Short mmCIF file of C-alpha atoms in Angstrom, two decimals:
data_model
loop_
_atom_site.label_atom_id
_atom_site.label_comp_id
_atom_site.label_asym_id
_atom_site.label_seq_id
_atom_site.Cartn_x
_atom_site.Cartn_y
_atom_site.Cartn_z
CA MET A 18 35.36 160.99 -94.28
CA ALA A 19 33.68 163.08 -91.61
CA ILE A 20 30.44 161.29 -90.84
CA GLN A 21 28.43 163.14 -88.24
CA PRO A 22 25.65 161.86 -85.97
CA ILE A 23 22.20 162.67 -87.34
CA ARG A 24 19.87 164.46 -84.92
CA LEU A 25 16.58 162.68 -84.30
CA PHE A 26 13.06 164.00 -83.85
CA GLY A 27 12.79 165.72 -80.50
CA ASP A 28 16.13 167.54 -80.79
CA PRO A 29 15.37 171.31 -80.59
CA VAL A 30 17.81 172.12 -83.41
CA LEU A 31 15.35 170.52 -85.85
CA ARG A 32 12.69 173.10 -84.92
CA THR A 33 15.01 176.12 -85.01
CA PRO A 34 15.13 178.15 -88.25
CA ALA A 35 18.67 178.18 -89.67
CA GLU A 36 20.70 181.35 -90.26
CA PRO A 37 21.76 182.41 -93.78
CA VAL A 38 25.35 181.65 -94.74
CA VAL A 39 27.42 184.83 -95.02
CA ASP A 40 30.96 183.42 -95.20
CA PHE A 41 31.80 181.19 -98.14
CA ASP A 42 35.01 179.91 -96.63
CA LYS A 43 36.95 176.76 -95.77
CA GLU A 44 34.60 175.99 -92.86
CA LEU A 45 31.60 176.04 -95.20
CA ARG A 46 33.34 173.68 -97.63
CA LYS A 47 34.08 171.33 -94.70
CA LEU A 48 30.39 171.49 -93.66
CA VAL A 49 29.28 170.58 -97.21
CA LYS A 50 31.74 167.64 -97.20
CA ASP A 51 30.53 166.48 -93.77
CA LEU A 52 26.90 166.71 -94.91
CA THR A 53 27.68 164.81 -98.12
CA ASP A 54 29.63 162.07 -96.34
CA THR A 55 26.93 161.68 -93.68
CA MET A 56 24.10 161.63 -96.24
CA MET A 57 25.84 159.04 -98.43
CA ASP A 58 26.67 156.85 -95.42
CA ALA A 59 23.08 156.93 -94.08
CA PRO A 60 22.11 156.57 -97.06
CA GLY A 61 19.69 159.37 -97.84
CA ALA A 62 18.39 161.51 -100.70
CA GLY A 63 19.15 164.74 -98.82
CA LEU A 64 20.50 166.13 -95.58
CA ALA A 65 20.19 169.62 -94.11
CA ALA A 66 22.77 171.21 -91.81
CA PRO A 67 20.40 171.34 -88.79
CA GLN A 68 20.18 167.55 -88.98
CA ILE A 69 23.82 167.39 -87.90
CA GLY A 70 23.39 170.20 -85.38
CA VAL A 71 24.54 173.14 -87.52
CA GLY A 72 22.12 176.07 -87.75
CA LEU A 73 23.05 177.27 -91.25
CA ARG A 74 20.99 177.31 -94.47
CA VAL A 75 22.85 174.50 -96.26
CA PHE A 76 21.73 171.15 -97.61
CA THR A 77 23.10 168.36 -99.76
CA TYR A 78 21.22 166.01 -102.05
CA TYR A 79 21.72 162.80 -104.01
CA VAL A 80 18.78 162.13 -106.32
CA ASP A 81 18.77 160.20 -109.60
CA GLU A 82 22.56 159.84 -109.29
CA GLN A 83 22.92 163.63 -109.17
CA LEU A 84 25.00 164.73 -106.18
CA GLY A 85 24.95 168.37 -105.13
CA HIS A 86 24.41 170.99 -102.48
CA LEU A 87 22.63 174.31 -102.13
CA ILE A 88 23.42 177.24 -99.87
CA ASN A 89 20.74 179.80 -98.84
CA PRO A 90 18.05 178.17 -101.02
CA ASP A 91 14.97 179.96 -102.27
CA LEU A 92 12.26 177.82 -103.90
CA ASP A 93 9.61 178.59 -106.50
CA LEU A 94 7.03 175.80 -106.40
CA GLY A 95 5.12 174.45 -109.39
CA GLY A 96 1.33 174.55 -109.16
CA GLU A 97 0.49 170.83 -109.28
CA VAL A 98 0.72 168.85 -106.02
CA ASP A 99 1.51 165.15 -105.54
CA GLU A 100 -0.72 164.16 -102.63
CA GLU A 101 0.37 160.53 -102.44
CA GLY A 102 4.19 160.69 -102.54
CA GLU A 103 5.78 158.67 -99.75
CA GLU A 104 8.35 160.62 -97.80
CA GLY A 105 10.74 159.72 -95.04
CA CYS A 106 13.50 161.52 -93.17
CA LEU A 107 16.86 160.55 -91.71
CA SER A 108 15.75 162.24 -88.47
CA PHE A 109 12.80 159.75 -88.34
CA PRO A 110 14.57 156.44 -89.10
CA GLY A 111 12.41 153.83 -90.78
CA LEU A 112 9.24 155.92 -91.00
CA THR A 113 7.52 157.06 -94.21
CA PHE A 114 4.19 158.76 -94.79
CA PRO A 115 2.30 160.18 -97.79
CA THR A 116 3.32 163.84 -97.78
CA PRO A 117 1.83 166.39 -100.20
CA ARG A 118 4.49 168.30 -102.16
CA ALA A 119 4.64 170.34 -105.35
CA ILE A 120 5.63 168.17 -108.31
CA SER A 121 8.15 170.70 -109.61
CA THR A 122 10.42 173.35 -108.14
CA VAL A 123 12.98 175.88 -109.22
CA ALA A 124 15.65 176.18 -106.55
CA LYS A 125 17.91 179.22 -106.48
CA GLY A 126 20.88 179.60 -104.18
CA PHE A 127 24.64 179.40 -104.14
CA THR A 128 27.41 176.83 -104.35
CA MET A 129 29.91 176.48 -101.50
CA HIS A 130 32.15 178.87 -103.45
CA GLY A 131 29.50 181.61 -103.47
CA GLU A 132 28.54 181.16 -107.13
CA PRO A 133 24.82 181.62 -107.90
CA VAL A 134 23.02 178.51 -109.10
CA THR A 135 19.52 177.65 -110.31
CA ILE A 136 18.33 174.05 -110.37
CA GLU A 137 15.02 172.85 -111.76
CA GLY A 138 13.66 169.70 -110.20
CA THR A 139 10.65 167.47 -110.71
CA ASP A 140 9.21 164.51 -108.82
CA LEU A 141 11.77 163.15 -106.31
CA MET A 142 14.22 166.05 -106.82
CA ALA A 143 11.43 168.59 -106.21
CA ARG A 144 10.30 166.64 -103.14
CA CYS A 145 13.87 166.56 -101.82
CA PHE A 146 14.40 170.30 -102.30
CA GLN A 147 11.14 171.09 -100.49
CA HIS A 148 11.89 168.65 -97.66
CA GLU A 149 15.43 169.97 -97.07
CA THR A 150 14.39 173.63 -97.34
CA ASP A 151 11.68 172.91 -94.77
CA HIS A 152 14.42 171.65 -92.43
CA LEU A 153 16.18 174.99 -92.82
CA ASP A 154 12.96 176.72 -91.73
CA GLY A 155 12.46 174.47 -88.68
CA VAL A 156 9.61 172.60 -90.40
CA LEU A 157 9.46 168.79 -90.39
CA PHE A 158 7.73 166.59 -92.94
CA ILE A 159 5.22 165.43 -90.31
CA ASP A 160 4.02 169.06 -90.16
CA ARG A 161 2.85 168.66 -93.78
CA LEU A 162 0.71 165.58 -93.08
CA ASP A 163 -3.06 165.71 -92.86
CA ALA A 164 -4.56 165.18 -89.40
CA LYS A 165 -5.12 161.42 -89.85
CA GLN A 166 -1.59 160.76 -91.14
CA ARG A 167 -0.04 163.01 -88.45
CA LYS A 168 -1.81 160.99 -85.75
CA LEU A 169 -0.45 157.77 -87.28
CA ALA A 170 3.02 159.33 -87.51
CA MET A 171 3.03 160.40 -83.86
CA LYS A 172 1.97 156.88 -82.80
CA ALA A 173 4.75 155.36 -84.92
CA ILE A 174 7.29 157.80 -83.44
CA ARG A 175 6.28 156.90 -79.87
CA GLU A 176 6.65 153.21 -80.73
CA ALA A 177 9.98 153.56 -82.58
CA GLU A 178 12.96 152.08 -80.78
CA TRP A 179 14.97 155.27 -81.46
CA SER A 180 12.35 157.51 -79.87
CA GLY A 181 13.23 159.11 -76.57
CA LEU A 182 9.56 159.62 -75.86
CA SER A 183 8.06 157.17 -73.43
CA SER A 184 4.55 155.89 -73.80
CA PRO A 185 2.13 157.98 -71.78
CA VAL A 186 1.16 156.48 -68.46
CA VAL A 187 -2.56 156.65 -67.76
CA LYS A 188 -3.44 156.90 -64.11
CA ILE A 189 -6.82 156.88 -62.45
CA SER A 190 -7.36 159.94 -60.31
CA PRO A 191 -8.10 159.21 -56.66
CA HIS A 192 -10.26 162.34 -56.58
CA SER A 193 -13.95 162.25 -57.31
CA THR A 194 -15.19 164.33 -60.23
CA GLN A 195 -18.64 164.33 -58.65
CA GLY A 196 -20.27 163.49 -61.95
CA ARG A 197 -18.62 166.34 -63.87
CA ALA A 198 -16.69 165.77 -67.05
CA LEU A 199 -13.03 166.67 -66.92
#
């Protein structure tokens, strides 16, 4: 097994769009194995390469006992949206929020051997494909939240024991504002 450390919110690699895979070689197969081992150990429903610090368009998934991976994914989203689906992320341990996602997707991409593949997904599989593809674009699930939920998410992140962010310190200015608002 090659379990890798999972990058947490705040790591710049999570906000950096990943590069397309061009070499379907032994290194790519090792990356897919590392992603799979790390995802299963976590455990998670999906894991994208940037989450282990690799800037390539690769993700693995394990949904409804279906284990797989997708290289250079391209998604076609179904029209109907699930507004209430709870979603979490291995890069935000222990946090979940209602995240709107399309209920169905058609994912096109390649296997680690360079073979084209098309996978249709609904419900949790569709949510997983959208979530992991977002990671490859430098987008995090908290970016999909409405303003109220995003505010709650940011508060929960600041309070999480894994967060490197310290609580803001509020200081009183020694300078007079002379009655003007700041």
